[in-house]
Every structure is written in structure tokens, then in C-alpha cells.
């Protein structure tokens, strides 16, 4: 055979002509294939050509099959009938036009094909059976005409080891077989069985049955082979689509349905006429990230597969369990469930999943949080899933390992958080942040010693937001550094403005810092630049750090603080007394001042324990030669007690609230705040503190 260039339609067509002239498809074949080859289905035609070439390569393609009832028959002789040229063409046209075939429409399509073939070949019955190698069975795909089969149809799935001989025989058939045998009714039937070959293995058989003795021409068998090969292509396409459909609805790792399939299920359940409400449980493995990190991804995968298995064991067959993200599963029980029962189920699930998982190299376990929401019939699936997800967030913020049921309060809380997370970045850049300043005074004289810059956010719809609503979000979303930078620049600009106007010359500006700022290697440079830009001496600024800053990496914090101190900047340990390693930090870090946390100061008089704590902090500060400030002074009694215990510096609502810059200027003008302390404390000279 000539060699042709298969990459062009012309080459392909020439090859087809060669091939078909040598084959038994007749004169119609080349015209047909040439026309097809120039069309969009070149690949399918190429597959067809491959198959056709086998007709010419294998001699005597219609092999006689003698292993079916009865005696061997003589090999068939080509009769007078010729294959109608329209058969292949009409089949190809149908094949091309049925582009939307999938698993569900396959049967109808094949039935139509079989009906066409029966009409063309003038036979009595045809069927297509698939071979399932895993099940070791043959499965009926379609037949024509349809039998009036009992239900279940015994011929629907026939296992090879149980099959009577004709089905048993198709398991390994690789060439067309013509058989002749007596049917159950004593009538003779002739069959042509054509295998559907894929990658050297038969994936099914196409069978035609004719009552009586019937001779199949080689031309007919050749056409059937071509049709079988096209059906293989069709099956390949359907398989690919089925696989794609599976992948688009299932999680690869666990094989559980994915979010897409979950929402589909929830949508149908919430719209169904079955009774509600419908419970949705969002389950999260809290420590998965850590396991991935420390034990490797493979261990994490094992934990997930194990959890998937345990969840399936716990649930009934009709319940939905899906994996919708890294460490997140969702359960939707099929039966109606009220919030209370759903919460009980959540607790059970939590217990089951918290158990140890055996890994290849040891065991592990992780915490589990579950969020529960209950949807009423008619509710939107995505809404209910969102509610369960918010409940999960609430469960996780209770230190993880918890169960939370969705409420409106949870919704409001997270709506605010999400809104903040979405808008905070632009707030930092578009100047909607503002600083308020809270004075700190000497309780004995009312003299203003410092002002603390406290950030607020002028939110476009929610009004003036206090830092507690957004600092945490900033820290969680890597914005704290940027926000802190803004605060330093804005506060220094303000102090410089005051200095220019002759205000606050002896006042220390206190600026709060986030842990994230301190670990940034550029932090010291940024502070230096801000001081330089605004012409401010380092010692008129004090940076406040909280103990959790120090905890992260004591050595590194120590280096950073020393570099800051070399600029003259002072360091305050804020919220003092609330941390775990207070003494270590005092000893290890170059701190100038401690600020007693307001929780101890607020109830200083009512609570003897608080008094003892405050007293020991003051003693400690004195021993370490540090200044000490009492925060959160709200009552004169608290002010008196601080004074009595030897703490003269104080800040609190009793003295002044945090104020906008122009309002705090009133105090900066006089440099004194009149304190209405009922009982004048014992006045003494302010004690000078030696700063390290
Ligand atoms: P903080 O550093 O301990 O600041 C003092 C907080 O106590 C301020 O709350 C202040 O309004 C409040 N306060 C002052 N006196 C009293 C009082 O007598 N009674 C009561 N109940 N509260 C009093 P604010 O402004 O809401 O700030 C809260 C926290 O937000 C601050 O606590 C600080 O940790 C953080 N923060 C504020 N501004 C910044 C900032 O610019 N950067 C960073 N990283 N954190 C900031
Ligand atoms: Ca502070
Ligand atoms: Ca504080």
C-alpha cells in the first residue's frame, strides 16, 4: 500500500481510497470516506480507517464459530446480496449528529442504530452488550426490537461464570463470529457477533440474529466491523464524558461527592415534598494543616480518607456526606431533623472523628469543629450551607473543637467581620482611619505626661468603629503591618504639628504596635524615617507592645527593641499582668514602662485580689526601676488606691476619654487636667524614674 501523509485531509482520503479498494466495502466506500475525511470528524474517520485496515489485513474476516449449540457449520459463502451503500453513510450521519450522547441517552441512540441496521440487513433481532471486566459479566446496553422482558430482566447482567454458552463465549471474542444453532423453540437461528475492540480487548459485542439458515456476505461483516469500531468510539466518548461528569461531582481524594453535588442534593432536598426541616452539618478537622506540615501531605490525606470512611459509617445510605474543601466535610441527613437533634448528631460526629487515626508511621489525631444550620423547605441551598459555614466559624473561634448552631447573632458578627476584612485595605489607603488621643496624667498634679494614639475607622455605613472590631481582622489578614505603619506616620505628623504650634513639647506620644509590625525587618527603619520626616526626637515617642509580641521570639524582639532604643524611642509593656511570662519579659527586654492592665484597675477597690496584683506590679516596676501607669481609671476610688500604692501615672475615662486631635488640644494648651478627686490624695513630689 502506498504511504500517505496522514496529517492532511487529502492524504487521509488517499489512504482511505487505497484501503477501501482493497477491502470489501465496495466502490461506495472511498467516496464516502473521502467526503468524511474533509469534514470535522477526521479523528473518528481515522479510527474507522484503522479498523477497516484490519479487514484487509486479516484474511477471511468472517471466522466461523463452532462453540455454540449444535454442530459446526460450514463457513459462510458470500451470497448475492450486496450491502446497501446507504447503510454506512446513514450510520455515519447518525453517529455525527448524536453529539450529545451521554450515559443516559446511549441506550436510545443505540436502539435507533440497531433499528436502522435491522432494516438494512433484513435480520430479526439485534443487541449491543457491554463487557464489564470488573464484574466479569456482560451487560445489556440496547436491543431491538425490545423484548417484553420480566423485571428484573435475567439478560440485563449475565455473569460469565453463570452464563450459558453464547454469553460465556463472548467474553474473549476478538473477531467476528458467524454461528448457526437451534433456538429453544427448535427453530434454527443464525447470528453474527461482532466484537467491539478497544486497545486490543473487547469491550462489548454487537449481535444480529436471523431466523433460519442465513449466509452473511463478507461485505456485510466488513460493514459491521466498521460500525462496531464507530460504536467503540461512541463508547469512548461516553466513557470520557461519564468520567468528566464523575470528576466534576466528586472529590478526587476521598471519592465523596463535592460541593457541586452537595448543593445539587441540598437543592433537591429543600424543594422536595418530603418533610423538613433539613439539617446541614459543616465539619472541619482543626489540626489538618499542622498534620500536613509536620507529618507530610500523605499523612494528611490518610487522615482525610479515614475521616471520610468514619463519616460514611456513621450515616445512613441515603444521607449525603460531601467533602467541600481542604479540611471540610458536609453532612446532610436525608430525614427531617430539628436543630436539637442535629446538634446531638454533631456532637456524635465530633466524638467519632476525634479518635486516633493510624498512619503509616504512627498515629495522630486532630480536633474537630462542627457548625450546624437547619433549613426549612423552600430555602435556598447555598444560603443554608453558608449558615452552617458561619456556625462552623463560630465553633472554631471558641478555641476550636466545638459545636455551634447557627443564630442571627452569629450571622451579624461575621457579616461585620467580613465587611471589615473586605474594606479595611482601602480604609488604610483612603484616609478613613483617624486617630484619637487619650491623655495620661500625673494623678497628683493633673499634669499631662503623655497622649496615647488610638486608632478608629470612620466606616462609610457603620459609623466610627473602635479598634477592637478591626485590629483582629487586620492581624488575621496581613494588614496589621500596613495599618500600623499608617498609625506611626499619622501620629508623628500630628505631634510635629503640635510642636510647630508650641503644643505638647514635653508630652510623650504613645503608639500601639502589633506583633506583625515588630517582626518586619524594616520596622526600625520605618520608625526612624517617620521621626526624621517629621523632625521628632526619638524620646518623645514611646512604642507600646503587648506581651504576646514578646512571646513569639524573645531574642529577635530584644534585638528590635534595642535598635529602637538606640533611636531614643521608649518602650512600654502594655496590658501588663495579663500575660503568662510577665517576669521573663521584664527581665529579658529593654522596657521603660509598664502599663497595668485596666481589668485590674477597674475593680481595684471592690476586689482585694486586684489590689494585691496591682500592688505587686507596682513593687516589681519599682524594683526593675521602671515607670508604671495605671490604665482604665474610671473611679476616684481607683485613682486614690493607685496613688496610695505609689502609682502616680494614670489614664482612664475619669481623667479623659480618647479625643479627636483638636479636642485633646484643649488639654495640651493648659497641660493640666483638673481632677475632681473627692478625697485629696496624699500629695508628694513626683518620683523620678530612671529609664534604662
Ligand atoms: P489599649 O492599648 O490598652 O488602649 C486603651 C484602651 O482602653 C482604649 O480602647 C481606651 O479607649 C480604653 N480605655 C481607656 N481608659 C478607659 C477606662 O477608663 N475604661 C475603659 N473601660 N476603657 C478605657 P480602644 O481605643 O478601644 O482601644 C482598644 C485597643 O485597641 C487598645 O488597647 C490597643 O490594644 C488597640 N489599639 C488601639 N489603637 C491601636 C493602634 O493604633 N495599633 C494597634 N496595634 N492597636 C491599637
Ligand atoms: Ca496601649
Ligand atoms: Ca492597655
XYZ file of C-alpha atoms and ligand atoms in Angstrom:
740
model
C 0.000 0.000 0.000
C 1.259 3.500 -0.777
C 2.299 5.618 2.141
C 0.280 8.809 2.575
C 0.574 11.930 4.647
C -1.975 11.409 7.413
C -1.718 14.956 8.637
C -3.692 16.326 5.692
C -7.226 15.596 4.687
C -6.040 14.790 1.146
C -3.520 12.274 2.450
C -6.077 10.709 4.684
C -8.576 10.459 1.849
C -5.963 8.865 -0.440
C -5.169 6.372 2.257
C -8.853 5.665 2.666
C -9.218 5.058 -1.043
C -6.307 2.605 -1.070
C -7.591 0.888 1.958
C -11.140 0.554 0.829
C -10.308 -0.510 -2.651
C -8.510 -3.423 -1.090
C -11.308 -4.018 1.356
C -14.686 -5.418 0.669
C -16.635 -2.240 1.318
C -17.128 -1.713 -2.381
C -16.933 1.304 -4.598
C -19.093 3.386 -2.311
C -16.529 3.325 0.486
C -13.813 5.627 -0.917
C -16.285 8.315 -1.923
C -17.858 8.154 1.462
C -14.662 8.316 3.418
C -13.091 10.957 1.232
C -16.009 13.192 1.912
C -15.844 12.453 5.636
C -12.127 12.999 5.768
C -12.521 16.583 4.720
C -15.095 17.136 7.458
C -14.706 17.844 11.159
C -14.645 14.221 12.234
C -11.242 13.371 10.827
C -10.174 11.652 14.011
C -13.180 9.426 14.067
C -12.641 8.536 10.438
C -9.028 7.784 11.193
C -10.171 5.325 13.848
C -12.542 3.885 11.311
C -9.720 3.534 8.807
C -7.606 1.756 11.338
C -10.361 -0.711 11.894
C -11.034 -1.074 8.178
C -7.414 -1.903 7.546
C -7.807 -4.926 9.733
C -10.465 -6.206 7.376
C -7.892 -6.328 4.605
C -5.098 -7.485 6.857
C -6.875 -10.456 8.313
C -7.797 -12.997 5.818
C -11.266 -14.477 5.950
C -12.647 -11.948 8.357
C -15.857 -13.854 8.900
C -14.475 -16.537 11.108
C -16.578 -19.484 11.738
C -17.541 -20.019 15.322
C -18.349 -23.524 16.377
C -18.608 -23.326 20.102
C -22.263 -22.643 20.339
C -25.059 -25.175 20.490
C -25.024 -27.689 17.787
C -22.581 -28.844 15.220
C -20.027 -26.714 13.430
C -21.373 -25.311 10.228
C -19.572 -24.709 7.008
C -18.009 -21.269 6.654
C -20.406 -18.818 5.127
C -20.253 -18.078 1.453
C -20.885 -14.594 0.177
C -24.391 -14.561 -1.146
C -25.898 -12.487 -3.862
C -26.957 -9.709 -1.545
C -24.706 -6.673 -1.525
C -24.564 -4.247 1.336
C -26.651 -1.233 0.619
C -24.219 1.682 0.087
C -26.540 3.859 2.088
C -26.051 1.829 5.263
C -22.637 3.075 6.251
C -23.485 6.604 5.232
C -26.709 6.688 7.207
C -24.878 5.253 10.200
C -22.094 7.830 9.956
C -24.645 10.606 9.676
C -26.389 9.376 12.790
C -23.060 8.975 14.556
C -22.111 12.551 13.733
C -25.437 14.062 14.610
C -25.652 12.335 18.002
C -23.022 14.586 19.505
C -24.848 14.996 22.776
C -24.831 11.319 23.646
C -24.209 10.535 27.259
C -24.711 7.577 29.548
C -28.414 8.254 29.844
C -29.130 8.712 26.146
C -26.753 5.982 24.966
C -29.429 3.306 25.080
C -31.910 5.267 22.937
C -29.232 6.162 20.422
C -28.004 2.618 20.090
C -31.576 1.387 19.762
C -32.062 3.707 16.816
C -28.823 2.455 15.276
C -29.873 -1.158 15.791
C -33.273 -0.466 14.232
C -31.536 1.036 11.174
C -29.233 -1.938 10.905
C -32.019 -4.462 11.250
C -33.905 -2.753 8.458
C -30.850 -2.615 6.204
C -29.626 -6.122 6.857
C -33.077 -7.642 6.908
C -32.409 -9.564 10.115
C -34.763 -10.216 13.043
C -33.070 -9.087 16.186
C -30.006 -7.132 17.247
C -28.406 -6.224 20.522
C -25.381 -4.487 21.913
C -23.846 -5.807 25.133
C -21.078 -4.234 27.122
C -18.414 -6.373 28.789
C -17.679 -5.407 32.360
C -14.286 -6.890 33.178
C -14.505 -5.897 36.818
C -17.835 -7.628 37.330
C -16.843 -10.429 34.907
C -20.181 -10.007 33.237
C -21.860 -8.866 30.102
C -24.394 -6.060 30.444
C -27.192 -5.337 28.008
C -26.829 -1.821 26.570
C -29.629 -1.926 23.991
C -31.611 -4.309 21.882
C -34.004 -4.031 19.000
C -36.794 -4.860 18.904
C -37.234 -4.718 22.643
C -38.240 -7.986 24.256
C -41.048 -7.992 26.728
C -38.593 -8.955 29.440
C -39.535 -9.780 33.025
C -38.389 -7.429 35.759
C -35.611 -7.938 36.706
C -34.506 -8.972 33.261
C -32.269 -12.054 33.609
C -30.431 -10.993 30.462
C -29.691 -7.499 31.718
C -26.498 -8.540 33.525
C -25.153 -12.011 32.847
C -22.087 -13.172 34.747
C -19.671 -15.162 32.657
C -19.268 -17.906 35.188
C -23.035 -18.396 35.288
C -23.642 -17.748 31.643
C -24.852 -20.376 29.311
C -22.536 -20.786 26.408
C -23.394 -17.978 23.957
C -22.752 -15.315 26.565
C -19.819 -17.140 28.011
C -18.329 -17.283 24.559
C -18.373 -13.522 24.017
C -16.034 -12.864 26.895
C -12.904 -13.371 24.834
C -14.110 -12.946 21.308
C -11.859 -10.755 19.179
C -13.011 -11.488 15.634
C -16.488 -11.562 14.145
C -18.193 -14.906 14.544
C -20.968 -16.399 12.498
C -22.890 -19.062 14.285
C -25.781 -21.249 13.439
C -27.743 -23.099 16.069
C -31.139 -24.299 17.130
C -33.048 -21.930 19.361
C -35.019 -23.026 22.381
C -38.025 -23.409 20.178
C -36.263 -25.807 17.894
C -36.019 -23.200 15.188
C -32.707 -22.585 13.530
C -31.116 -19.171 14.071
C -28.032 -17.659 12.504
C -26.081 -14.978 14.320
C -23.323 -12.566 13.513
C -21.429 -11.490 16.581
C -19.009 -8.602 16.079
C -16.693 -7.636 18.936
C -16.165 -4.015 19.944
C -12.406 -3.912 20.242
C -10.665 -1.237 22.264
C -6.916 -1.282 22.910
C -6.725 -4.946 21.936
C -9.527 -6.002 24.242
C -13.193 -6.480 23.512
C -15.405 -4.097 25.454
C -18.653 -5.450 24.072
C -20.356 -7.294 21.268
C -22.791 -6.305 18.586
C -25.020 -9.260 17.692
C -27.515 -9.839 14.886
C -29.870 -12.752 14.783
C -31.758 -14.070 11.801
C -34.205 -16.931 11.967
C -33.363 -19.743 9.670
C -30.171 -20.518 7.849
C -28.606 -17.313 6.700
C -25.469 -16.503 4.865
C -23.569 -13.351 5.752
C -21.553 -11.795 2.987
C -18.022 -10.680 3.740
C -19.097 -7.210 2.712
C -21.786 -7.181 5.385
C -19.414 -8.414 8.030
C -16.915 -5.753 6.964
C -19.521 -3.049 7.358
C -20.488 -4.410 10.762
C -16.858 -4.248 11.835
C -16.684 -0.624 10.813
C -19.890 0.090 12.683
C -18.558 -1.768 15.718
C -15.436 0.363 15.636
C -17.556 3.508 15.495
C -19.569 2.253 18.436
C -16.280 1.820 20.284
C -15.548 5.464 19.558
C -19.001 6.354 20.786
C -18.441 4.367 23.978
C -15.058 6.037 24.434
C -16.740 9.407 24.170
C -19.467 8.402 26.596
C -16.882 6.960 28.998
C -14.857 10.166 28.817
C -17.974 12.197 29.474
C -19.018 9.912 32.319
C -15.543 10.235 33.805
C -15.609 14.007 33.382
C -19.052 14.091 34.981
C -17.754 11.972 37.881
C -14.727 14.202 38.343
C -16.856 17.311 38.273
C -19.100 15.972 41.031
C -16.661 14.066 43.231
C -13.676 14.760 45.381
C -10.625 13.053 43.923
C -9.025 12.053 47.195
C -11.918 10.594 49.182
C -14.311 9.774 46.360
C -17.045 11.630 48.254
C -19.405 13.992 46.393
C -18.006 17.504 46.083
C -19.597 20.906 46.730
C -21.291 20.941 43.348
C -23.003 17.605 44.015
C -23.783 18.669 47.587
C -25.590 21.832 46.503
C -27.480 19.838 43.913
C -28.567 17.334 46.576
C -29.487 20.081 49.060
C -31.429 21.955 46.394
C -33.459 18.861 45.555
C -33.996 18.020 49.228
C -35.133 21.552 50.104
C -37.532 21.595 47.167
C -38.832 18.066 47.714
C -42.196 17.189 49.157
C -40.550 15.171 51.933
C -40.962 16.745 55.362
C -38.397 19.284 56.649
C -36.501 20.863 58.271
C -33.239 19.869 56.627
C -30.151 19.835 58.818
C -26.733 20.720 57.427
C -23.557 19.995 59.401
C -20.258 21.567 58.368
C -17.413 19.550 59.840
C -13.818 20.718 59.938
C -10.669 18.889 61.026
C -8.949 21.606 63.037
C -5.397 20.298 63.060
C -5.119 19.148 59.453
C -2.800 21.983 58.469
C -0.426 21.033 61.262
C -0.505 17.366 60.295
C 0.227 18.280 56.665
C 3.046 20.471 57.821
C 4.690 18.189 60.346
C 3.808 14.689 59.168
C 3.585 15.369 55.429
C 0.722 15.633 52.955
C 0.429 11.880 52.669
C -0.395 11.659 56.366
C -2.918 14.487 55.910
C -4.511 12.557 53.047
C -4.734 9.463 55.217
C -6.459 11.460 57.951
C -8.962 12.826 55.425
C -9.724 9.418 53.899
C -10.070 7.939 57.341
C -12.459 10.713 58.373
C -14.465 10.206 55.176
C -14.773 6.494 55.963
C -15.837 7.134 59.557
C -18.448 9.654 58.454
C -19.903 7.219 55.943
C -20.066 4.531 58.619
C -21.997 6.846 60.919
C -24.611 7.820 58.395
C -27.423 6.087 56.649
C -27.226 5.176 52.977
C -29.446 7.999 51.799
C -27.655 10.695 53.788
C -25.311 12.995 51.955
C -21.718 13.343 53.045
C -19.528 15.526 50.879
C -16.033 16.977 51.031
C -16.111 20.622 50.027
C -12.659 21.875 50.803
C -9.276 21.169 52.359
C -10.376 20.039 55.791
C -14.116 20.457 55.440
C -16.895 17.898 55.125
C -20.644 18.491 54.988
C -23.363 16.140 56.131
C -26.992 16.439 55.128
C -29.184 13.754 56.684
C -31.931 12.772 54.303
C -34.585 12.592 57.000
C -36.064 15.690 58.628
C -34.099 16.917 61.635
C -34.696 19.730 64.131
C -31.826 21.862 65.470
C -31.634 19.988 68.761
C -31.327 16.552 67.121
C -28.878 17.987 64.601
C -26.726 19.306 67.445
C -26.745 15.866 69.078
C -25.676 14.336 65.770
C -22.938 16.983 65.504
C -21.622 16.029 68.949
C -21.616 12.353 67.987
C -19.790 13.090 64.726
C -17.300 15.197 66.609
C -16.584 12.375 69.025
C -16.229 9.805 66.284
C -13.802 11.923 64.281
C -11.698 12.982 67.235
C -10.431 9.410 67.708
C -6.908 8.489 66.669
C -6.011 7.773 63.071
C -3.413 5.123 62.340
C -0.863 6.399 59.864
C 1.882 4.533 58.005
C 4.348 5.892 60.528
C 2.454 6.076 63.788
C -0.825 7.578 64.880
C -2.305 11.034 65.003
C -5.482 12.787 65.992
C -6.930 16.208 65.453
C -9.621 18.411 66.876
C -12.957 18.642 65.138
C -15.355 21.595 64.932
C -18.899 21.313 63.696
C -21.269 24.084 62.595
C -24.957 23.271 62.357
C -27.706 25.025 60.413
C -31.235 23.915 59.783
C -33.052 24.965 56.627
C -36.791 24.987 56.096
C -38.286 23.641 52.905
C -38.097 26.162 50.098
C -34.963 27.850 51.436
C -32.034 28.335 49.114
C -29.408 25.570 49.404
C -26.455 27.967 49.178
C -27.950 30.113 51.976
C -28.328 27.168 54.335
C -24.812 25.970 53.548
C -23.498 29.478 54.239
C -25.270 29.475 57.597
C -23.730 26.128 58.539
C -20.365 27.504 57.478
C -20.806 30.599 59.678
C -21.778 28.337 62.583
C -18.565 26.413 61.905
C -16.574 29.652 62.096
C -18.214 30.359 65.431
C -17.364 26.828 66.623
C -13.762 27.347 65.558
C -13.403 30.668 67.343
C -14.424 29.004 70.585
C -10.850 27.692 70.556
C -11.839 25.012 68.064
C -13.050 21.546 68.901
C -16.574 22.829 69.461
C -20.074 22.576 68.106
C -22.103 25.697 67.283
C -25.618 26.076 65.968
C -26.344 28.980 63.626
C -28.099 32.029 65.104
C -28.783 35.555 63.856
C -26.167 36.900 66.271
C -23.516 34.698 64.690
C -24.617 35.990 61.305
C -24.347 39.656 62.347
C -20.968 39.098 63.929
C -19.442 37.535 60.854
C -21.150 39.922 58.468
C -19.367 42.710 60.296
C -16.083 40.822 60.267
C -16.340 40.044 56.575
C -17.322 43.586 55.726
C -14.320 44.820 57.679
C -11.979 42.351 56.026
C -13.246 43.442 52.615
C -12.999 47.185 53.198
C -10.123 47.599 55.605
C -7.404 47.651 52.949
C -8.991 50.591 51.179
C -9.620 52.268 54.545
C -5.877 52.200 55.192
C -5.140 53.811 51.859
C -8.036 56.281 51.550
C -7.594 58.068 54.867
C -10.789 56.890 56.509
C -8.774 55.884 59.555
C -8.483 58.522 62.280
C -6.502 58.800 65.456
C -7.939 59.794 68.789
C -5.674 60.707 71.659
C -6.127 59.816 75.302
C -4.133 61.809 77.830
C -2.147 60.222 80.626
C -1.630 62.402 83.671
C 0.171 62.624 86.946
C -2.614 61.951 89.415
C -1.018 64.233 91.976
C -0.972 67.309 89.778
C -3.192 66.592 86.795
C -0.251 67.371 84.553
C -0.445 65.793 81.100
C 2.547 63.492 80.717
C 1.651 61.604 77.577
C -1.048 61.002 74.997
C -1.835 57.590 73.607
C -2.766 57.445 69.919
C -5.757 55.146 69.476
C -6.919 54.303 66.009
C -10.538 54.466 64.828
C -12.155 53.769 61.488
C -14.699 56.172 60.055
C -16.669 53.453 58.269
C -18.889 54.657 55.384
C -22.012 52.889 56.675
C -21.279 51.631 60.167
C -20.061 54.886 61.716
C -16.974 55.256 63.868
C -15.558 51.800 64.595
C -13.369 51.087 67.620
C -10.116 49.166 67.119
C -11.384 46.006 68.778
C -13.691 45.458 65.806
C -10.966 45.640 63.198
C -7.474 45.183 64.681
C -8.024 41.423 64.967
C -9.187 41.290 61.349
C -6.167 43.328 60.294
C -3.904 40.922 62.125
C -5.592 37.905 60.570
C -5.414 39.331 57.055
C -1.814 40.567 56.994
C -2.945 44.171 57.111
C -1.736 44.957 60.608
C 1.679 45.947 59.325
C 0.274 48.401 56.812
C -2.231 49.751 59.315
C 0.440 50.154 61.999
C 2.638 51.979 59.552
C -0.169 54.407 58.832
C -0.666 54.975 62.571
C 3.023 55.738 63.138
C 3.150 58.210 60.251
C -0.153 59.913 61.181
C 0.715 60.151 64.890
C 4.192 61.576 64.167
C 2.676 64.083 61.731
C 0.232 65.167 64.449
C 2.929 65.516 67.101
C 5.067 67.522 64.721
C 2.095 69.795 64.001
C 1.557 70.307 67.736
C 5.244 71.034 68.228
C 5.137 73.616 65.442
C 2.226 75.269 67.215
C 4.030 75.194 70.559
C 1.957 72.366 72.000
C 2.891 69.057 73.646
C 6.560 69.853 73.801
C 7.052 67.743 76.958
C 4.407 65.198 76.176
C 5.305 61.657 75.176
C 3.362 60.260 72.265
C 2.426 56.624 72.893
C 1.809 54.463 69.860
C 0.444 50.917 69.931
C 2.122 48.280 67.794
C 1.004 44.894 66.510
C 3.157 41.778 66.693
C 3.306 41.735 62.899
C 4.956 45.130 62.795
C 7.674 44.099 65.157
C 8.714 41.065 63.174
C 9.020 43.085 59.984
C 12.766 43.572 59.380
C 12.082 47.086 58.063
C 10.233 48.180 61.181
C 13.080 50.071 62.850
C 13.914 51.880 59.593
C 10.304 52.880 59.160
C 10.150 54.357 62.654
C 13.444 56.179 62.056
C 12.157 57.577 58.768
C 8.896 58.791 60.339
C 10.799 60.528 63.142
C 13.187 62.124 60.698
C 10.481 63.154 58.246
C 8.565 64.990 60.953
C 11.578 66.272 62.836
C 10.691 64.498 66.066
C 13.179 63.447 68.726
C 13.095 59.718 69.468
C 12.479 60.225 73.170
C 9.175 61.988 72.591
C 7.771 58.712 71.267
C 7.001 55.535 73.200
C 6.023 52.348 71.398
C 3.637 50.093 73.293
C 3.985 46.376 72.843
C 1.855 43.644 74.325
C 3.317 40.555 75.879
C 2.218 38.309 73.024
C 4.658 40.231 70.835
C 7.489 39.239 73.056
C 6.397 35.626 73.334
C 6.875 34.980 69.611
C 10.641 35.212 69.586
C 12.269 36.748 72.611
C 15.738 37.159 71.113
C 14.511 38.779 67.976
C 12.172 41.080 69.888
C 15.055 42.014 72.132
C 17.214 42.988 69.115
C 14.421 45.037 67.558
C 13.661 46.848 70.807
C 17.335 47.654 71.346
C 17.555 49.088 67.829
C 14.503 51.239 68.583
C 16.008 52.378 71.840
C 19.133 53.460 70.005
C 16.837 55.936 68.217
C 15.849 57.227 71.670
C 12.386 55.677 71.448
C 10.876 54.370 74.707
C 9.199 51.024 75.076
C 6.112 50.273 77.172
C 4.806 46.848 78.065
C 1.038 47.228 77.590
C -1.779 45.321 79.301
C 0.753 44.267 81.887
C -0.249 41.397 84.155
C -2.361 39.559 81.618
C 0.456 37.541 80.022
C 1.952 34.269 81.163
C 5.610 35.150 81.326
C 5.474 38.617 82.704
C 8.637 38.264 84.758
C 10.679 36.722 81.972
C 9.744 39.556 79.693
C 10.558 42.191 82.236
C 13.943 40.646 82.696
C 14.741 39.945 79.064
C 13.504 43.025 77.285
C 14.695 46.646 77.385
C 11.403 48.067 78.600
C 10.951 51.547 80.125
C 7.455 51.448 81.393
C 4.692 49.028 82.270
C 1.013 49.777 81.874
C -1.120 47.913 84.381
C -3.980 46.307 82.512
C -7.293 48.043 83.027
C -9.007 44.840 84.143
C -7.063 45.065 87.437
C -7.519 48.800 87.850
C -11.228 48.930 87.104
C -12.307 46.959 90.203
C -9.331 47.920 92.276
C -11.386 48.741 95.356
C -14.007 46.030 95.267
C -11.619 43.201 94.677
C -8.803 42.532 97.159
C -7.092 40.215 94.678
C -6.877 43.002 92.119
C -5.392 45.254 94.736
C -2.783 42.629 95.557
C -1.930 42.193 91.872
C -1.655 45.932 91.267
C 0.439 46.349 94.378
C 2.866 43.638 93.304
C 3.127 45.062 89.781
C 3.974 48.443 91.232
C 6.593 46.884 93.514
C 8.001 44.906 90.628
C 8.209 48.000 88.436
C 9.961 49.865 91.223
C 12.469 47.029 91.673
C 13.160 46.990 87.956
C 13.350 50.779 88.001
C 10.541 51.146 85.519
C 7.805 53.699 85.313
C 4.305 52.375 85.868
C 0.957 53.597 84.534
C -2.459 52.592 85.772
C -4.845 52.188 82.825
C -8.625 52.306 82.860
C -9.091 54.564 85.851
C -12.825 55.111 85.981
C -13.416 55.963 89.636
C -11.872 58.298 92.137
C -11.507 55.333 94.456
C -9.318 53.579 91.900
C -7.294 56.764 91.469
C -6.817 57.048 95.231
C -5.765 53.448 95.555
C -3.208 53.798 92.749
C -1.798 56.844 94.463
C -1.729 55.095 97.806
C 0.139 52.175 96.260
C 2.670 54.521 94.695
C 1.482 54.652 91.078
C 1.066 58.261 90.079
C 0.700 57.937 86.342
C -2.793 57.155 85.198
C -5.022 57.080 82.196
C -8.746 56.470 82.124
C -12.234 57.761 81.492
C -12.209 59.500 84.879
C -9.393 61.705 83.600
C -10.232 61.974 79.902
C -11.669 59.795 77.186
C -9.802 59.285 73.932
C -10.469 62.506 71.975
C -10.061 63.747 68.418
C -6.836 65.738 67.959
C -8.500 69.173 68.042
C -10.336 68.337 71.288
C -7.301 66.963 73.072
C -5.577 70.244 72.197
C -7.663 71.900 74.939
C -5.740 69.778 77.433
C -2.451 70.331 75.636
C -2.986 74.073 75.837
C -3.273 74.024 79.608
C -1.102 70.912 80.037
C -3.193 70.136 83.063
C -6.434 68.285 83.578
C -8.453 69.214 86.611
C -9.171 66.076 88.545
C -12.180 66.035 90.855
C -10.850 63.520 93.291
C -13.177 63.771 96.305
C -10.591 62.977 98.894
C -7.354 64.682 98.015
C -4.698 62.023 97.996
C -1.513 62.480 99.921
C 0.477 64.642 97.625
C 4.148 64.233 97.241
C 6.788 65.074 94.746
C 6.568 63.042 91.551
C 9.097 60.289 91.815
C 11.738 60.449 89.123
C 12.080 57.218 87.189
C 15.346 56.167 85.805
C 14.759 54.785 82.353
C 17.122 52.132 81.192
P -5.016 49.676 74.829
O -3.726 49.873 74.159
O -4.999 49.025 76.137
O -5.715 51.072 74.841
C -6.509 51.509 75.865
C -7.920 51.166 75.605
O -8.624 51.325 76.823
C -8.594 52.128 74.628
O -9.582 51.420 73.950
C -9.243 53.107 75.553
O -10.362 53.767 74.991
C -9.672 52.207 76.649
N -9.802 52.926 77.889
C -9.079 53.948 78.323
N -9.496 54.327 79.548
C -10.505 53.514 79.864
C -11.367 53.401 81.003
O -11.280 54.131 81.960
N -12.288 52.428 80.986
C -12.414 51.604 79.945
N -13.344 50.664 80.005
N -11.633 51.670 78.848
C -10.687 52.636 78.831
P -9.668 51.495 72.419
O -9.312 52.801 71.873
O -10.978 50.882 72.057
O -8.508 50.507 72.002
C -8.581 49.184 72.296
C -7.307 48.501 71.975
O -7.059 48.533 70.597
C -6.097 49.165 72.559
O -5.978 48.808 73.889
C -4.999 48.619 71.727
O -4.647 47.339 72.157
C -5.692 48.504 70.397
N -5.295 49.661 69.586
C -5.767 50.902 69.573
N -5.136 51.634 68.672
C -4.221 50.832 68.100
C -3.240 51.013 67.088
O -3.034 52.102 66.523
N -2.481 49.932 66.743
C -2.646 48.746 67.364
N -1.870 47.738 67.001
N -3.544 48.543 68.314
C -4.324 49.583 68.684
Ca -1.926 50.793 74.614
Ca -3.596 48.567 77.658
